[in-house]
Coordinates of C-alpha atoms and ligand atoms in Angstrom, one line a residue:
X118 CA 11.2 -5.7 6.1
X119 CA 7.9 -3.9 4.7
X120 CA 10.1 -2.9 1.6
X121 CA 8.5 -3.3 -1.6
X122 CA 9.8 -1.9 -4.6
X123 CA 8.6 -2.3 -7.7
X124 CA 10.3 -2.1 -11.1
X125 CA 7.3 -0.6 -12.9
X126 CA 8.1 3.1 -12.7
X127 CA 11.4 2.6 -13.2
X128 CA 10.9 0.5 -16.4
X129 CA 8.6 2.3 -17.8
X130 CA 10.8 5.4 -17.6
X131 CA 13.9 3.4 -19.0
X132 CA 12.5 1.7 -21.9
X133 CA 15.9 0.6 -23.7
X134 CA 17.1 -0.9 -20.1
X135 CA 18.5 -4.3 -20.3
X136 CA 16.8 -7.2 -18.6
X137 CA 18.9 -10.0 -17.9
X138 CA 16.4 -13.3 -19.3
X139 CA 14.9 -15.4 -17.1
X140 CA 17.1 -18.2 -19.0
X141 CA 20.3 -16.5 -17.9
X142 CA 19.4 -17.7 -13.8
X143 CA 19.8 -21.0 -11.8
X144 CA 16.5 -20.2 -11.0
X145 CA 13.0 -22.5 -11.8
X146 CA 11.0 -20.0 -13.9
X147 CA 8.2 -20.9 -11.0
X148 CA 9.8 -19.5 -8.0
X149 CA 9.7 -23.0 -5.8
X150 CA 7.0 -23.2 -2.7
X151 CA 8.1 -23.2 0.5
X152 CA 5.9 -25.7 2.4
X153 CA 8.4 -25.3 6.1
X154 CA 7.2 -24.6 9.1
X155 CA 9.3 -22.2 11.9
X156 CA 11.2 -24.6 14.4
X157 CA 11.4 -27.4 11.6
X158 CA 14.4 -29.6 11.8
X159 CA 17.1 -30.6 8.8
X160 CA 20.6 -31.3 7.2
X161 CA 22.4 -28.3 5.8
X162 CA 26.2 -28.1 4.6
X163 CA 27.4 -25.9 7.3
X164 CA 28.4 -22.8 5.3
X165 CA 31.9 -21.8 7.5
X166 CA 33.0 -25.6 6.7
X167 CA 30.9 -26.9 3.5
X168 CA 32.0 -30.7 4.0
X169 CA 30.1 -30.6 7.2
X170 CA 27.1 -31.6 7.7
X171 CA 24.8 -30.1 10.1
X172 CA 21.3 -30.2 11.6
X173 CA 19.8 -26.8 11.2
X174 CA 16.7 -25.2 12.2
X175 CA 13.9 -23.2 10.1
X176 CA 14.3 -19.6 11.9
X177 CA 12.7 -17.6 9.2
X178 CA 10.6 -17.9 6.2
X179 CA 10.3 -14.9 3.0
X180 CA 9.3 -16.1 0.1
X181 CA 11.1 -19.2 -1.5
X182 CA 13.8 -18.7 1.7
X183 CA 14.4 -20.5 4.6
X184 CA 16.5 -18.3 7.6
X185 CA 18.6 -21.4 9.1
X186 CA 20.4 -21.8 12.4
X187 CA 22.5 -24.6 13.3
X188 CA 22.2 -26.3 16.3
X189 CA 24.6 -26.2 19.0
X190 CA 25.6 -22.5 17.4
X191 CA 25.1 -19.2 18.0
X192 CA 22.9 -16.7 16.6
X193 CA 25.3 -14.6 14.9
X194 CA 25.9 -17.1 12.1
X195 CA 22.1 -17.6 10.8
X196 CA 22.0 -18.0 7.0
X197 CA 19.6 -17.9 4.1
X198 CA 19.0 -21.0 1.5
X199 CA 16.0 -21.7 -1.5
X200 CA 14.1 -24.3 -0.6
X201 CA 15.5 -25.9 -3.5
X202 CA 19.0 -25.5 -2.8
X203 CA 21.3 -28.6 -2.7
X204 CA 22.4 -27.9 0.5
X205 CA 19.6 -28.9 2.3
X206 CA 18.0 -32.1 3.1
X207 CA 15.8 -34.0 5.0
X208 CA 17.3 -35.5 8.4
X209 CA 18.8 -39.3 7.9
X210 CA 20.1 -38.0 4.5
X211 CA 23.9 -37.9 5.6
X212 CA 24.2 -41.3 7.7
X213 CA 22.1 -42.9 4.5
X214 CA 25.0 -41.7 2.4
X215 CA 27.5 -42.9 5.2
X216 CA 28.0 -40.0 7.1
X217 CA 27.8 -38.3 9.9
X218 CA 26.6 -35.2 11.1
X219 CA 29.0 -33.2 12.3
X220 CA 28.6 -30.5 15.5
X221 CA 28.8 -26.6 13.9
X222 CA 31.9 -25.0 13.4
X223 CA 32.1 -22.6 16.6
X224 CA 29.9 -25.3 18.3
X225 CA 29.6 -23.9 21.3
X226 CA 29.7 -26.8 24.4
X227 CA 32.4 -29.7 25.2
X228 CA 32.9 -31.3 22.3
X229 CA 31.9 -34.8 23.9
X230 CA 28.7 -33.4 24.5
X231 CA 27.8 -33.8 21.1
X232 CA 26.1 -36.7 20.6
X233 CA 24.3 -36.8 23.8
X234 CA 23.5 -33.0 22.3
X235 CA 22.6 -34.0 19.0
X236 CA 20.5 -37.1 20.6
X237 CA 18.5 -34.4 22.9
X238 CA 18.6 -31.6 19.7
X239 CA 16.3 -34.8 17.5
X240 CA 14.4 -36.6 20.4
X241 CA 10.5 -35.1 19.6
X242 CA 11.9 -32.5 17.0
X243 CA 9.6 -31.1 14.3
X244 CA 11.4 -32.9 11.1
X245 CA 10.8 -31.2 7.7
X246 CA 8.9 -33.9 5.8
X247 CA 10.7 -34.9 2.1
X248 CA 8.4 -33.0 0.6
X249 CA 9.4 -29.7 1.5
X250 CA 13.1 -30.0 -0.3
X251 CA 11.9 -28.8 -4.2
X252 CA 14.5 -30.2 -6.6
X253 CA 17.2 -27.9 -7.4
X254 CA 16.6 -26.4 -10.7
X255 CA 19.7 -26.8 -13.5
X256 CA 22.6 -24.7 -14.3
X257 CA 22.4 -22.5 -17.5
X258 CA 25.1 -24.1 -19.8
X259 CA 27.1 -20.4 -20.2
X260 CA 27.2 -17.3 -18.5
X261 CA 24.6 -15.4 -20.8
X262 CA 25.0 -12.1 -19.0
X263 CA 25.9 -8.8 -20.4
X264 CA 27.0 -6.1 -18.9
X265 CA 24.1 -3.4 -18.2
X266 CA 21.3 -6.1 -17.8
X267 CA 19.3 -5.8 -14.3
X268 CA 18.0 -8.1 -12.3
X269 CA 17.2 -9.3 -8.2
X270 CA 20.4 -10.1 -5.8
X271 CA 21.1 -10.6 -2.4
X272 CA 22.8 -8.1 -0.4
X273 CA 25.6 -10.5 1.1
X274 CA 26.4 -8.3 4.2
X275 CA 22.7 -8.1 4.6
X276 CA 21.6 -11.2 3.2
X277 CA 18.0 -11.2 4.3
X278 CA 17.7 -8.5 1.5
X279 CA 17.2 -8.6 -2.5
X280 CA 18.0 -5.3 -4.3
X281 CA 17.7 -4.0 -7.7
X282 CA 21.1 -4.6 -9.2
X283 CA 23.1 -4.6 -12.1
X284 CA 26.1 -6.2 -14.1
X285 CA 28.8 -4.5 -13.6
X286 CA 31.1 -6.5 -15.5
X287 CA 31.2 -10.0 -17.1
X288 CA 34.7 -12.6 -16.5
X289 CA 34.1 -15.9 -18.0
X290 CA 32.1 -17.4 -15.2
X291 CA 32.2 -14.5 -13.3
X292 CA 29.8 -11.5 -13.0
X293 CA 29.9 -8.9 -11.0
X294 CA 26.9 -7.3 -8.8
X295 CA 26.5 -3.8 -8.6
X296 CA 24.0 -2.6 -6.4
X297 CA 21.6 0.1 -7.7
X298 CA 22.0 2.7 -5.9
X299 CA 24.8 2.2 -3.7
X300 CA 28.1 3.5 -4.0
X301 CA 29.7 0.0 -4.7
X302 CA 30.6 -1.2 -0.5
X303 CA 28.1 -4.1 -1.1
X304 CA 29.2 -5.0 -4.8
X305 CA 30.5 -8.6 -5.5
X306 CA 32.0 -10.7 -7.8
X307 CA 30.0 -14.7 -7.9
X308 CA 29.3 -17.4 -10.3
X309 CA 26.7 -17.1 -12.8
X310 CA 25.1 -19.8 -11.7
X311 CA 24.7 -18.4 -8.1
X312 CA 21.4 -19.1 -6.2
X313 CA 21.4 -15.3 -5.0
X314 CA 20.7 -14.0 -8.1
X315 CA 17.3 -13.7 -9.7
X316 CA 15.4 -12.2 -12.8
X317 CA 13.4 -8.6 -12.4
X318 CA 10.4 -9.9 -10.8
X319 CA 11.3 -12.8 -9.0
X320 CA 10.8 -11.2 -5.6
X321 CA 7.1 -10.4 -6.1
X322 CA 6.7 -13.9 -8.0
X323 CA 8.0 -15.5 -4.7
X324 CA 6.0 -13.2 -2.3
X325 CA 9.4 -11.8 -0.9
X326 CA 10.0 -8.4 -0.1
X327 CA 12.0 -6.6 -2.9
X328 CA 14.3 -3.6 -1.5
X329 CA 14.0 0.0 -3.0
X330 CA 17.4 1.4 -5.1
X331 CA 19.5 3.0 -2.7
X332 CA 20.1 7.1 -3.1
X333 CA 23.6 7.2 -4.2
X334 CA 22.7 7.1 -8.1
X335 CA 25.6 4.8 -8.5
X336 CA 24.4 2.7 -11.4
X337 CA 21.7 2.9 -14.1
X338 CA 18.7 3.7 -11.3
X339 CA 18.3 7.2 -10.7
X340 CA 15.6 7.0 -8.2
X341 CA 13.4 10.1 -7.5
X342 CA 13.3 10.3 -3.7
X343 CA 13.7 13.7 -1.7
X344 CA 17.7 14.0 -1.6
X345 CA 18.8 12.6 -4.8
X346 CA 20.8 14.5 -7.4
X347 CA 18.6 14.6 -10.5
X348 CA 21.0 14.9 -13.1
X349 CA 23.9 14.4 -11.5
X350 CA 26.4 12.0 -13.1
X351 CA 26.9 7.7 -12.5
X352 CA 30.1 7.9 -10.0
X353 CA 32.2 5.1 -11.0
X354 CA 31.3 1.7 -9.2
X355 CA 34.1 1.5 -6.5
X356 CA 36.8 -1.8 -6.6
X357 CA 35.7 -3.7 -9.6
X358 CA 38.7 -6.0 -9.5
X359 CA 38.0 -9.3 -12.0
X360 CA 38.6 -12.5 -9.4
X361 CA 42.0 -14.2 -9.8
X362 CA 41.9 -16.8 -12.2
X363 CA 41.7 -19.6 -9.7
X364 CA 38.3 -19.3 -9.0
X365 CA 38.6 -17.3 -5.6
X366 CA 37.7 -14.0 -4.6
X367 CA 39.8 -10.9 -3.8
X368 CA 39.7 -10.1 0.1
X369 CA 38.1 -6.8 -0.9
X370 CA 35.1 -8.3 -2.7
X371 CA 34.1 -11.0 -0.4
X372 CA 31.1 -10.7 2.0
X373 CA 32.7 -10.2 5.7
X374 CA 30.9 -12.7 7.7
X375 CA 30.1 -15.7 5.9
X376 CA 32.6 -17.4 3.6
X377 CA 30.2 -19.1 1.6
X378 CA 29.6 -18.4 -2.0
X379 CA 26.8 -20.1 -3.5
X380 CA 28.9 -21.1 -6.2
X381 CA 30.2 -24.2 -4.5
X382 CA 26.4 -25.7 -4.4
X383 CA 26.3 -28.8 -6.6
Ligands
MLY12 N1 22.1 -0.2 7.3 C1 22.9 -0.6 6.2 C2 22.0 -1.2 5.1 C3 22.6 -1.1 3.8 C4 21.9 -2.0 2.8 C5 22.5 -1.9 1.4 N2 22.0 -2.8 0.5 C6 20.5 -2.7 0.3 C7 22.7 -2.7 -0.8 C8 23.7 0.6 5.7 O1 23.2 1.7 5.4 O2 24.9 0.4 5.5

């Protein structure tokens, strides 16, 4: 977790590089401040079943990100949000809009121990005040992304980590990731308006650890650790299939634990 690239070097040594504008992110140019607390209490969509709403717990804090667990799961299932993301909100939210919060999917008692559960879960919890949930910034009105530009992403398999990255490719909406570095395993196809993108910089902005370009020299970085090939040619990025024109993923290109694309936020 100590990682902490920087782009300088690199940038300096790749003058004609393409960086992807700050204006081409769903991203406040101000990376948001994260005023939780560990242990705080509030409503998150649950991400296996995004009509549900759940009561989650603050497990981790990096930068603008909140680690969440929901309660009455396990800890296999934790999951990363900005603290401006839609998805979250303070606790009294859903039943104000006439719902109700809903146990986890995978909840992990009786079912008809969930409201005593969820009675016992709030009784003395530390609730994140409404002032911790930053308004979530607007959607770019076109994908504005080329491919070649760089920028910041979330490693979905490993999604407590941002990485140098790269567009790979550019399908309507769609862009694909490419990881710098990396021989393609943790590429993926999202939204352009995805919340686990950023702009170059955006990890030391938001005082979050950036990871260093892997050793592959799979695309544009060619980093200069012991090991690596100087010279040695790109390999082709690995399964760049477009998505199918409804909107969904290919099996191949989705993350393996957690269905949820940020895409779906509102
Ligand atoms: N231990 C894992 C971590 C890989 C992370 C790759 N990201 C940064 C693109 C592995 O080596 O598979």
């Amino acid at each position: 977790s100590g990682s902490n690239y920087t782009w300088d070097e690199y940038l300096k040594e790749n003058e004609n590089v393409l960086i992807a504008p700050a204006s081409c992110f769903k991203q406040w140019p101000e990376p948001p401040i994260n005023e939780f607390s560990y242990g705080m209490k509030l409503e998150a969509a649950d991400p296996r079943n995004l009509t549900s709403m759940c009561v989650a717990t603050v497990v981790g804090i990096q930068g603008s990100r909140l680690r969440l667990r929901l309660d009455g799961s396990d800890n296999k299932n934790d999951f990363w949000r900005l603290v401006d993301s839609g998805d979250l909100h303070t606790i009294g939210y859903c039943e104000k809009q006439g719902g109700l919060l809903q146990p986890p999917l995978g909840f992990s008692r009786n079912p008809s121990s969930w409201p005593s559960f969820m009675q016992r879960t709030l009784n003395g919890a530390d609730i994140a005040p409404e002032s911790c949930f930053k308004k979530e910034p607007a959607s770019p009105k076109k994908n504005e992304f080329q491919v070649g530009m760089k920028l910041e992403a979330v490693d979905r398999k490993n999604p407590q980590l941002i990485c140098p990255a790269t567009i790979g490719s550019v399908n309507g909406d769609q862009i694909h990731v490419t990881f710098d570095g990396w021989r393609g395993a943790f590429d993926y196809w999202c939204r352009y308006d995805s919340r686990e993108i950023f702009p170059v910089h955006y990890c030391k902005l938001m005082n979050h650890p950036l990871q260093p370009p892997g050793q592959k020299g799979a695309v544009g970085i060619t980093p200069k650790f012991k090991g690596s090939k100087p010279g040695k040619e790109p390999s082709s990025p690995l399964a760049l299939s477009p998505p199918s024109s409804n909107g969904t993923f290919s099996s191949h290109s989705l993350p393996q634990k957690s269905p949820v694309s940020s895409n779906t936020a509102s």
